[in-house]
Coordinates of C-alpha atoms in Angstrom, one line a residue:
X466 CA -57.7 -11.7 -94.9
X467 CA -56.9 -8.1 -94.6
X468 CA -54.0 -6.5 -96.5
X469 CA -51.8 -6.1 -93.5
X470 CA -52.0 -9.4 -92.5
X471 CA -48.4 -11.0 -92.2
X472 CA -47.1 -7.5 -91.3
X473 CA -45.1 -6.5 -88.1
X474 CA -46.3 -3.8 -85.9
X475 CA -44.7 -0.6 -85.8
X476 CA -43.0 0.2 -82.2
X477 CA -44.0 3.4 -80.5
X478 CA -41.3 5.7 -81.6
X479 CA -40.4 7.3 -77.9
X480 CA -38.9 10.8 -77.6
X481 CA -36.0 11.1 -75.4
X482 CA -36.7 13.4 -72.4
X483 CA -34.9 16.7 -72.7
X484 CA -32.7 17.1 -69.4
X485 CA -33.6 20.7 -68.3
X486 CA -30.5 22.4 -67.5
X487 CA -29.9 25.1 -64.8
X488 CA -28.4 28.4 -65.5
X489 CA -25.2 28.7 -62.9
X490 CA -25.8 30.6 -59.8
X491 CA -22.7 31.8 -60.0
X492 CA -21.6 35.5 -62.2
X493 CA -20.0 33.0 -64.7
X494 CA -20.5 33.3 -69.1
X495 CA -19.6 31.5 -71.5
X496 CA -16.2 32.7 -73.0
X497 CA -15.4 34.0 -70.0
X498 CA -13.2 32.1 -67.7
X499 CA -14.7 32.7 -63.9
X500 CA -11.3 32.3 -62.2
X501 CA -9.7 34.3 -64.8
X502 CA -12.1 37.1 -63.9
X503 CA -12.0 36.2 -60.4
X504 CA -8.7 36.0 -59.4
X505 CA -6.7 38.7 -62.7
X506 CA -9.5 40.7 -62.9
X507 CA -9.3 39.0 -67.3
X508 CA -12.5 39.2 -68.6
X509 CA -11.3 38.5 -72.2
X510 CA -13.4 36.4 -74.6
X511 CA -11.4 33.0 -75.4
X512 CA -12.3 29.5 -75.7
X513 CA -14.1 28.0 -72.1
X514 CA -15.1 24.5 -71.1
X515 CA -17.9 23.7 -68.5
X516 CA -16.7 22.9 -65.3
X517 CA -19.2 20.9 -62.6
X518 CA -18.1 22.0 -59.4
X519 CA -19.1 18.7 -57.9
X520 CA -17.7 15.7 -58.8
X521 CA -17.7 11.6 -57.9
X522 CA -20.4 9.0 -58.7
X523 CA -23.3 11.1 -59.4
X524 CA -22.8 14.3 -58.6
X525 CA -22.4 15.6 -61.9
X526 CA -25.8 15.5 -62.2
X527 CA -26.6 17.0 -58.8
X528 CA -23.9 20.2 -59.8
X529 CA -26.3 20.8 -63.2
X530 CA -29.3 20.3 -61.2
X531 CA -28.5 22.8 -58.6
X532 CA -26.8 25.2 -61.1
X533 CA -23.1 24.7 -59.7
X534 CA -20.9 24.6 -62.7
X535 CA -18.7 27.4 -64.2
X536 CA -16.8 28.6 -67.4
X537 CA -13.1 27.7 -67.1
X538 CA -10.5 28.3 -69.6
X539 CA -8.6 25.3 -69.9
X540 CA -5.3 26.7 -68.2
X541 CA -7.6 27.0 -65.3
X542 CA -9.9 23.6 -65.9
X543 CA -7.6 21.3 -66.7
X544 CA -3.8 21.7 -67.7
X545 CA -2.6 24.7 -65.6
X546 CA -1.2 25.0 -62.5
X547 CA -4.2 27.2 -61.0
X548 CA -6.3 23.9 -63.2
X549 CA -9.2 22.8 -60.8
X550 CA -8.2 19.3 -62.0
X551 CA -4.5 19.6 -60.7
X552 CA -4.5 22.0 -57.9
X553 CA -6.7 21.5 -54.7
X554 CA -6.5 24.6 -53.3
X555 CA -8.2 25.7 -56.7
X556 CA -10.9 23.3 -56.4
X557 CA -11.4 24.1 -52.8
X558 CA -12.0 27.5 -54.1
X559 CA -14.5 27.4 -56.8
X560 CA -16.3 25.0 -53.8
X561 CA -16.1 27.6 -51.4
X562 CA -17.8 30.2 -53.6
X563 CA -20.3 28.2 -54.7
X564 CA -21.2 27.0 -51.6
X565 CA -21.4 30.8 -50.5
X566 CA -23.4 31.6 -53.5
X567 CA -25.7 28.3 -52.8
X568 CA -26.2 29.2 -49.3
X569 CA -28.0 32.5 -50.0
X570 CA -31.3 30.9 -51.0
X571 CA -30.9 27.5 -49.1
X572 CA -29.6 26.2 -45.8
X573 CA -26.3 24.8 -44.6
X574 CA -27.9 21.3 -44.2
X575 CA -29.2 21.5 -48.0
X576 CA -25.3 21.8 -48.9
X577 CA -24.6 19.5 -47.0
X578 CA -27.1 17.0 -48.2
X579 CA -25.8 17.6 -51.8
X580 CA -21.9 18.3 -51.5
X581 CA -21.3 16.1 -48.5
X582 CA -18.2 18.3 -47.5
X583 CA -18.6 22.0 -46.2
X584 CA -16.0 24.3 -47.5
X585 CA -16.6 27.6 -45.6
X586 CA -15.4 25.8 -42.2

């Protein structure tokens, strides 16, 4: 009988696959917040949170595929008035520039494929 007998196997130890994530297409940096630069011409470093410009079942994945996601301060990510997550018009926004960014090195019917909604009409 060999000296191993009575033993259990090992299992495989399996590494988890590494996600690659995009770099944003659009002129957004960490500690920056894009709408604050955007819209108040603020470029200040303070604290930013990652905002995925496309949202629902899904789609977050789809916005870090595709590189649509942007550096919001939280006034303007979540508890603002100008907050993406409170104001429409604000959403609507970011969507529009991204979608105008986006379209620059794909087609309309790629967005639309993606996003479901077009946003420049």
């Amino acid at each position: 009988m060999s000296e191993n007998s009575g033993l259990m196997l090992q299992k495989p130890q399996w590494k988890k696959k590494r996600k690659r994530h995009k770099k944003s297409i659009l002129s957004t940096a960490k500690g920056t917040c894009f709408l604050c630069a955007r819209l108040h011409n603020d470029f200040r470093q303070k604290y930013t949170e990652e905002h995925h410009i496309l949202f629902g079942s899904g789609q977050r994945d789809i916005s870090e595929a595709e590189g649509l996601k942007a550096y919001l301060c939280p006034d303007h990510h979540r508890t603002g008035p100008e907050a993406v997550h409170n104001n429409q018009d604000m959403r609507e926004l970011v969507c529009r520039i991204a979608q105008e960014e986006y379209e620059k090195t794909h087609t309309r019917e790629e967005w639309m494929e993606i996003s479901r909604k077009n946003y420049l009409e």
